[in-house]
């Protein structure tokens, strides 16, 4: 009896425990593979009407915001929701290895509620595996990963409940063609990945139906990466020029992008690229979608070259592309305060101002853009603000701003005026700060 027991014990415990293998399900592997590319985002922000979880009475209230992002390039480019970073004074990012960074906003698209931000990591970051949303099936298993309620890297599982949902989350935010899932998507999950069972990102988590159980939504990944590619292309055009216009990603995932057109006398033209070429490699990066091409270009400086592998009909062609300085006619037109202060301003119509703001101010100038690393950006001015005053003067028109800037830059006691106290309307709040005005460049640009 003892012998039998000993033999049985030996048989039971001599090999590896089966439970370990049984527990390592596809869900476990999917979370494990995606987790290193998921980052947590936080920072103080002003609640806006476009925030999917905001209550109407909370618009304009400052809160400690939280959200999630996904690494799409080893150099630190991260995709997230626009509403996650909108109104955030300082975008704080924590990577999966618990390194903390301050992110810069690269570009955003409020209409699709997507944004790209950038950190400068100490070493290359893991990149999420990008799948496709073209072949999704209602009923298939999915996993949502994110910073739910501040609990980092929370994973929840569910299924795809439906496709092509249209959702109105507020007067300011409307979504089309969303993925509906019963995987729990909570505040803080926004901007994180929705994964399939293979660990591929198939969507960007965006919203939950208030008051409903098990109804969450995600932006399809094909749309998300297409928008991200456009945002990176626009950002790249601020630095270098190549002259390639790519067609939209093809009908099947994993197909390299097709060259739609090549600008005359451009670097691409000089390199020998032609309309209809299929770019399959740039440098050491395999190109499977337009996003890959544009993120590779972002790593190049003016005058730098990279190898291209192109499919042209039945032939494979090797080319060398040398990017150039952006021609003046391609640079975006900006107003007189862009170089000086880093803001683009436009007058706010009287009726619009009275309708949107109940305030003692008579009017203001809407901030339509803020240049990263500018005086305006580093001192708290945000896109969407309305500038209503500088020092003791109102700012209803450009002439008002011209007067203040000229006074600061030419007045004998400019030191007592500079930095200039400014006032902005943001939501239901009136905020103020201090904006330094450069004084070494002469007077303001002439109108």
Coordinates of C-alpha atoms in Angstrom, one line a residue:
X1 CA 0.0 0.0 0.0
X2 CA 2.8 2.3 0.9
X3 CA 4.6 1.5 -2.3
X4 CA 1.5 2.2 -4.4
X5 CA 1.0 5.5 -2.7
X6 CA 4.6 6.5 -3.3
X7 CA 4.4 5.5 -6.9
X8 CA 1.1 7.4 -7.3
X9 CA 2.7 10.4 -5.6
X10 CA 5.7 10.2 -8.0
X11 CA 3.4 10.0 -11.0
X12 CA 1.3 13.0 -9.8
X13 CA 4.2 15.4 -9.1
X14 CA 7.1 14.4 -11.2
X15 CA 6.1 16.4 -14.2
X16 CA 5.1 20.1 -14.6
X17 CA 1.8 21.1 -13.1
X18 CA -1.0 21.0 -15.7
X19 CA -2.8 23.8 -14.0
X20 CA -0.2 26.3 -15.1
X21 CA -0.7 25.6 -18.8
X22 CA -4.5 25.4 -18.5
X23 CA -4.5 28.8 -16.8
X24 CA -2.4 30.5 -19.5
X25 CA -5.4 31.2 -21.7
X26 CA -5.5 33.3 -24.8
X27 CA -6.9 36.1 -22.7
X28 CA -3.8 36.0 -20.4
X29 CA -1.5 36.0 -23.4
X30 CA -3.4 38.9 -25.0
X31 CA -3.1 41.1 -21.9
X32 CA 0.6 40.1 -21.4
X33 CA 1.6 41.1 -24.9
X34 CA -0.3 44.4 -24.9
X35 CA 0.4 45.6 -21.4
X36 CA 3.9 47.0 -22.0
X37 CA 2.6 49.4 -24.7
X38 CA -0.2 50.8 -22.5
X39 CA 0.5 54.0 -20.6
X40 CA -1.4 55.9 -17.9
X41 CA -2.2 59.6 -18.5
X42 CA -3.1 62.1 -15.8
X43 CA -3.2 65.8 -15.1
X44 CA -5.4 68.6 -13.9
X45 CA -8.0 69.6 -16.4
X46 CA -11.1 71.6 -17.0
X47 CA -14.2 69.5 -17.7
X48 CA -15.6 70.3 -21.2
X49 CA -18.9 69.5 -22.8
X50 CA -17.2 66.9 -25.1
X51 CA -16.0 64.7 -22.1
X52 CA -18.1 61.5 -22.5
X53 CA -18.4 60.9 -18.7
X54 CA -19.1 64.6 -17.7
X55 CA -22.3 65.7 -16.1
X56 CA -23.8 68.8 -17.6
X57 CA -23.5 70.7 -14.3
X58 CA -19.8 69.9 -14.1
X59 CA -18.8 71.6 -17.3
X60 CA -16.0 74.1 -16.6
X61 CA -15.0 72.5 -13.2
X62 CA -11.4 71.7 -12.7
X63 CA -10.6 68.0 -11.8
X64 CA -7.7 65.6 -11.6
X65 CA -8.2 64.0 -15.0
X66 CA -7.1 60.5 -15.9
X67 CA -7.0 58.4 -19.0
X68 CA -5.0 55.9 -21.0
X69 CA -2.8 55.9 -24.1
X70 CA -1.2 53.4 -26.4
X71 CA 2.4 53.5 -27.8
X72 CA 2.4 53.5 -31.6
X73 CA 6.1 54.2 -32.1
X74 CA 9.2 53.3 -30.1
X75 CA 10.3 57.0 -30.1
X76 CA 7.4 57.8 -27.7
X77 CA 4.5 58.7 -29.9
X78 CA 1.2 57.7 -28.1
X79 CA -2.4 57.7 -29.4
X80 CA -5.2 58.6 -27.0
X81 CA -8.6 60.4 -26.9
X82 CA -8.8 64.1 -27.5
X83 CA -11.0 64.5 -24.4
X84 CA -8.3 62.8 -22.2
X85 CA -5.8 65.6 -22.9
X86 CA -8.1 68.5 -23.7
X87 CA -7.7 71.3 -21.1
X88 CA -4.9 69.5 -19.3
X89 CA -2.3 71.9 -18.0
X90 CA 0.5 69.3 -17.9
X91 CA 0.1 65.9 -19.5
X92 CA 1.8 63.4 -17.2
X93 CA 2.5 59.9 -18.6
X94 CA 3.5 56.8 -16.7
X95 CA 4.8 53.9 -18.8
X96 CA 4.3 50.2 -17.9
X97 CA 7.8 50.1 -16.4
X98 CA 6.7 52.9 -14.0
X99 CA 8.9 55.6 -15.6
X100 CA 7.2 59.1 -15.5
X101 CA 7.3 61.7 -18.3
X102 CA 5.8 65.0 -19.2
X103 CA 4.2 64.7 -22.7
X104 CA 3.9 67.2 -25.4
X105 CA 0.8 67.5 -27.6
X106 CA 1.7 66.6 -31.2
X107 CA -1.7 67.1 -32.8
X108 CA -5.4 66.4 -32.2
X109 CA -8.7 66.0 -34.0
X110 CA -11.6 66.9 -31.7
X111 CA -14.2 65.7 -34.3
X112 CA -13.0 62.1 -34.1
X113 CA -11.9 62.5 -30.4
X114 CA -8.3 61.4 -31.2
X115 CA -5.0 62.9 -30.3
X116 CA -1.3 62.0 -30.6
X117 CA 1.1 63.0 -27.8
X118 CA 4.9 62.5 -27.5
X119 CA 7.2 61.6 -24.6
X120 CA 11.0 61.3 -24.8
X121 CA 11.8 57.9 -23.4
X122 CA 15.2 56.9 -22.1
X123 CA 15.0 53.8 -24.3
X124 CA 12.7 52.6 -27.2
X125 CA 9.2 51.7 -26.0
X126 CA 7.3 48.5 -26.9
X127 CA 4.7 49.2 -29.6
X128 CA 1.2 47.7 -29.5
X129 CA 0.3 45.1 -32.2
X130 CA -2.2 46.7 -34.5
X131 CA -4.9 44.5 -35.9
X132 CA -7.8 45.5 -38.1
X133 CA -11.4 46.3 -37.5
X134 CA -12.5 45.2 -41.0
X135 CA -13.3 41.6 -40.0
X136 CA -14.7 42.0 -36.5
X137 CA -17.5 39.6 -35.6
X138 CA -20.3 40.2 -33.0
X139 CA -19.8 37.7 -30.3
X140 CA -16.0 37.4 -30.5
X141 CA -14.0 37.8 -27.3
X142 CA -12.3 41.2 -26.5
X143 CA -10.3 42.7 -23.7
X144 CA -10.2 46.3 -22.6
X145 CA -7.0 47.6 -20.8
X146 CA -6.7 50.9 -19.1
X147 CA -6.4 53.2 -16.1
X148 CA -9.9 52.5 -14.8
X149 CA -10.7 54.8 -11.9
X150 CA -6.9 55.3 -11.5
X151 CA -6.2 51.6 -11.1
X152 CA -3.5 51.2 -13.8
X153 CA -3.5 48.4 -16.3
X154 CA -6.9 47.1 -15.4
X155 CA -8.0 44.4 -17.8
X156 CA -11.7 43.5 -18.4
X157 CA -13.1 41.0 -20.7
X158 CA -16.2 40.7 -22.8
X159 CA -17.5 40.3 -26.3
X160 CA -18.2 42.5 -29.3
X161 CA -21.9 43.2 -28.7
X162 CA -22.5 45.1 -32.0
X163 CA -20.8 47.1 -34.7
X164 CA -21.4 50.4 -36.5
X165 CA -23.0 52.2 -33.5
X166 CA -23.7 55.9 -33.6
X167 CA -23.5 57.6 -30.2
X168 CA -24.3 61.1 -29.0
X169 CA -22.6 61.5 -25.7
X170 CA -23.1 65.3 -25.4
X171 CA -24.1 68.3 -27.4
X172 CA -20.5 68.8 -28.3
X173 CA -19.5 65.2 -29.1
X174 CA -21.0 62.7 -31.6
X175 CA -19.4 59.4 -32.6
X176 CA -20.1 57.3 -35.7
X177 CA -19.3 53.7 -36.5
X178 CA -18.3 52.6 -33.0
X179 CA -17.7 49.1 -31.7
X180 CA -20.1 48.2 -28.9
X181 CA -18.8 45.9 -26.2
X182 CA -19.9 44.6 -22.8
X183 CA -16.3 44.6 -21.5
X184 CA -16.3 47.1 -18.7
X185 CA -15.1 50.6 -19.8
X186 CA -14.9 52.9 -16.9
X187 CA -13.7 56.5 -16.3
X188 CA -9.9 56.3 -17.0
X189 CA -10.2 53.6 -19.6
X190 CA -10.6 56.3 -22.4
X191 CA -7.7 56.2 -24.9
X192 CA -6.8 52.6 -24.0
X193 CA -6.8 49.6 -26.3
X194 CA -9.6 47.2 -27.0
X195 CA -7.8 43.9 -27.9
X196 CA -8.9 40.8 -29.7
X197 CA -8.0 37.3 -28.5
X198 CA -4.6 37.5 -30.4
X199 CA -3.5 40.6 -28.4
X200 CA -4.0 43.0 -31.4
X201 CA -5.5 46.4 -30.9
X202 CA -8.8 46.5 -32.7
X203 CA -10.2 49.7 -31.1
X204 CA -9.6 52.7 -28.9
X205 CA -11.8 52.7 -25.9
X206 CA -13.8 55.9 -25.7
X207 CA -17.0 56.0 -23.7
X208 CA -19.5 54.2 -21.6
X209 CA -23.3 54.6 -21.7
X210 CA -24.2 56.5 -18.5
X211 CA -26.5 54.5 -16.2
X212 CA -26.3 51.3 -18.3
X213 CA -24.6 48.1 -17.4
X214 CA -22.3 46.4 -19.9
X215 CA -22.5 49.0 -22.7
X216 CA -19.2 50.5 -23.7
X217 CA -17.8 51.8 -27.0
X218 CA -14.5 51.9 -28.9
X219 CA -13.3 53.7 -32.0
X220 CA -12.4 51.1 -34.7
X221 CA -8.7 50.7 -35.0
X222 CA -8.6 51.3 -38.8
X223 CA -10.2 54.7 -38.3
X224 CA -7.9 55.5 -35.4
X225 CA -4.7 54.7 -37.1
X226 CA -5.8 56.5 -40.3
X227 CA -6.5 59.6 -38.2
X228 CA -3.2 59.2 -36.4
X229 CA -1.4 58.9 -39.7
X230 CA -2.9 62.2 -40.8
X231 CA -2.0 63.9 -37.5
X232 CA 1.6 62.7 -37.8
X233 CA 1.8 63.7 -41.4
X234 CA 0.7 67.2 -40.5
X235 CA 3.2 67.3 -37.6
X236 CA 6.0 66.1 -39.9
X237 CA 5.3 68.9 -42.4
X238 CA 6.3 71.3 -39.7
X239 CA 9.8 69.8 -39.8
X240 CA 10.7 68.1 -43.2
X241 CA 9.3 67.7 -46.7
X242 CA 9.1 64.6 -48.9
X243 CA 6.4 65.4 -51.4
X244 CA 4.6 62.0 -51.1
X245 CA 0.8 61.9 -51.0
X246 CA -0.4 58.4 -49.9
X247 CA -3.8 57.0 -50.7
X248 CA -6.0 55.8 -47.9
X249 CA -5.2 52.4 -46.4
X250 CA -6.5 49.7 -48.7
X251 CA -9.5 47.4 -48.2
X252 CA -7.4 44.7 -46.5
X253 CA -5.3 45.0 -43.4
X254 CA -1.5 44.5 -43.7
X255 CA -1.3 45.9 -47.3
X256 CA 1.4 48.5 -47.8
X257 CA 0.2 52.0 -48.8
X258 CA 0.0 53.2 -52.4
X259 CA 1.5 56.4 -53.6
X260 CA -1.3 58.6 -54.8
X261 CA 0.8 61.5 -56.1
X262 CA 4.3 62.9 -56.1
X263 CA 4.8 66.7 -56.0
X264 CA 6.9 68.2 -58.7
X265 CA 10.5 69.0 -57.8
X266 CA 10.0 67.3 -54.5
X267 CA 12.5 65.0 -52.7
X268 CA 10.2 62.0 -53.6
X269 CA 10.3 63.0 -57.3
X270 CA 14.1 63.3 -57.2
X271 CA 14.2 59.9 -55.5
X272 CA 12.3 58.3 -58.4
X273 CA 9.0 57.6 -56.7
X274 CA 6.0 57.4 -59.0
X275 CA 2.2 57.4 -58.6
X276 CA 1.0 53.9 -58.1
X277 CA 4.1 52.7 -56.3
X278 CA 3.6 50.5 -53.2
X279 CA 6.0 51.4 -50.4
X280 CA 6.8 48.2 -48.5
X281 CA 9.8 49.3 -46.5
X282 CA 11.4 52.5 -45.3
X283 CA 14.7 52.2 -43.6
X284 CA 14.5 49.1 -41.4
X285 CA 10.7 49.4 -40.9
X286 CA 8.3 47.2 -42.7
X287 CA 5.4 49.4 -44.0
X288 CA 2.0 47.9 -43.6
X289 CA -0.1 51.0 -43.5
X290 CA 0.3 54.8 -43.9
X291 CA 1.0 55.2 -40.2
X292 CA 4.2 53.3 -40.6
X293 CA 5.5 55.6 -43.3
X294 CA 4.7 58.8 -41.5
X295 CA 6.2 57.7 -38.2
X296 CA 9.4 56.7 -39.9
X297 CA 9.6 60.1 -41.6
X298 CA 9.4 61.8 -38.1
X299 CA 12.7 60.3 -37.3
X300 CA 14.5 62.1 -40.1
X301 CA 16.1 65.6 -40.1
X302 CA 16.5 68.0 -43.0
X303 CA 19.0 66.6 -45.4
X304 CA 18.9 63.0 -44.0
X305 CA 18.4 60.1 -46.3
X306 CA 16.6 56.8 -45.9
X307 CA 16.2 53.7 -48.2
X308 CA 12.9 52.8 -49.7
X309 CA 11.8 49.4 -51.0
X310 CA 9.0 49.9 -53.6
X311 CA 6.8 47.5 -55.5
X312 CA 6.1 48.8 -59.0
X313 CA 4.0 46.4 -61.0
X314 CA 5.8 43.1 -60.9
X315 CA 9.1 44.7 -60.1
X316 CA 10.8 45.5 -56.8
X317 CA 12.7 48.8 -56.8
X318 CA 15.3 50.2 -54.4
X319 CA 15.2 54.0 -53.9
X320 CA 16.9 56.6 -51.6
X321 CA 14.7 59.4 -50.3
X322 CA 16.4 62.6 -48.9
X323 CA 14.0 64.8 -47.0
X324 CA 14.3 68.6 -47.4
X325 CA 13.4 71.8 -45.7
X326 CA 9.7 72.6 -45.9
X327 CA 9.1 75.2 -48.7
X328 CA 7.6 78.5 -47.5
X329 CA 4.4 78.0 -49.6
X330 CA 3.6 74.8 -47.7
X331 CA 3.9 76.3 -44.2
X332 CA 0.6 77.0 -42.6
X333 CA -0.4 80.6 -42.6
X334 CA -0.3 82.1 -39.1
X335 CA -1.3 85.3 -37.5
X336 CA 1.0 88.0 -36.0
X337 CA 1.1 86.5 -32.5
X338 CA 2.2 83.0 -33.6
X339 CA 5.9 83.6 -33.6
X340 CA 5.9 86.1 -30.8
X341 CA 3.6 84.5 -28.2
X342 CA 2.7 81.1 -29.7
X343 CA -1.1 81.7 -30.2
X344 CA -3.4 82.0 -33.1
X345 CA -6.3 84.3 -32.3
X346 CA -9.6 85.2 -34.0
X347 CA -12.4 87.6 -33.0
X348 CA -15.4 86.1 -31.2
X349 CA -18.7 87.2 -32.7
X350 CA -20.7 89.3 -30.2
X351 CA -23.8 87.0 -30.4
X352 CA -21.7 83.9 -29.9
X353 CA -19.9 85.5 -26.9
X354 CA -23.1 86.6 -25.2
X355 CA -24.7 83.2 -25.8
X356 CA -21.8 81.1 -24.4
X357 CA -20.5 83.3 -21.6
X358 CA -22.3 85.1 -18.8
X359 CA -19.6 87.5 -17.7
X360 CA -19.0 91.1 -17.1
X361 CA -16.5 91.1 -20.0
X362 CA -17.8 92.7 -23.2
X363 CA -16.0 90.3 -25.6
X364 CA -12.8 88.5 -26.4
X365 CA -10.5 86.8 -28.9
X366 CA -10.8 83.0 -29.3
X367 CA -7.6 81.0 -29.1
X368 CA -7.7 78.7 -32.1
X369 CA -4.2 77.2 -31.8
X370 CA -1.3 77.1 -29.3
X371 CA 2.2 76.3 -30.5
X372 CA 4.0 73.7 -28.3
X373 CA 6.9 75.0 -26.2
X374 CA 5.7 78.6 -26.8
X375 CA 5.3 81.3 -24.1
X376 CA 1.5 80.8 -24.3
X377 CA 1.7 77.0 -23.9
X378 CA 4.1 77.1 -21.0
X379 CA 2.0 79.7 -19.1
X380 CA -1.3 78.0 -19.2
X381 CA -3.1 79.3 -22.4
X382 CA -5.0 76.5 -24.1
X383 CA -6.8 76.1 -27.5
X384 CA -10.4 76.9 -27.0
X385 CA -9.8 79.6 -24.4
X386 CA -11.1 83.1 -25.0
X387 CA -8.7 85.9 -24.2
X388 CA -10.7 88.7 -22.5
X389 CA -8.0 90.9 -21.0
X390 CA -4.3 91.8 -20.7
X391 CA -3.1 93.8 -17.7
X392 CA -5.8 96.4 -17.1
X393 CA -7.0 96.5 -20.8
X394 CA -9.7 94.4 -22.4
X395 CA -8.9 92.4 -25.5
X396 CA -12.0 92.5 -27.8
X397 CA -10.0 93.2 -30.9
X398 CA -6.5 92.7 -32.4
X399 CA -5.8 96.4 -31.8
X400 CA -6.2 95.9 -28.1
X401 CA -3.6 93.2 -28.1
X402 CA -1.3 95.3 -30.3
X403 CA -1.6 98.2 -27.9
X404 CA -0.6 96.0 -24.9
X405 CA 2.3 94.3 -26.7
X406 CA 3.7 97.5 -28.1
X407 CA 3.4 99.2 -24.7
X408 CA 5.3 96.4 -23.0
X409 CA 8.0 96.3 -25.7
X410 CA 8.6 100.0 -26.0
X411 CA 7.6 101.6 -22.7
X412 CA 10.3 102.8 -20.4
X413 CA 8.8 100.9 -17.5
X414 CA 8.2 97.7 -19.5
X415 CA 9.8 95.7 -16.7
X416 CA 6.9 96.6 -14.4
X417 CA 4.4 95.3 -17.0
X418 CA 6.2 92.2 -18.2
X419 CA 5.2 89.5 -17.7
X420 CA 1.7 90.7 -18.5
X421 CA -1.2 89.4 -16.5
X422 CA -3.8 87.9 -18.8
X423 CA -7.4 86.7 -18.3
X424 CA -9.1 83.9 -20.2
X425 CA -12.5 82.3 -20.2
X426 CA -12.5 78.5 -20.1
X427 CA -15.8 76.8 -19.8
X428 CA -17.6 78.6 -16.9
X429 CA -14.4 79.8 -15.3
X430 CA -12.4 83.0 -15.6
X431 CA -8.7 82.1 -15.2
X432 CA -5.6 84.3 -15.1
X433 CA -1.9 83.9 -15.5
X434 CA 1.2 85.8 -16.4
X435 CA 2.6 85.8 -20.0
X436 CA 6.2 87.0 -20.7
X437 CA 6.5 89.0 -23.9
X438 CA 9.8 88.9 -25.7
X439 CA 11.2 92.5 -26.0
X440 CA 14.3 91.9 -28.1
X441 CA 12.6 91.7 -31.5
X442 CA 11.4 95.2 -32.0
X443 CA 7.8 96.2 -32.2
X444 CA 4.9 93.9 -33.1
X445 CA 4.6 92.8 -36.7
X446 CA 2.8 95.2 -38.9
X447 CA -0.8 94.5 -40.0

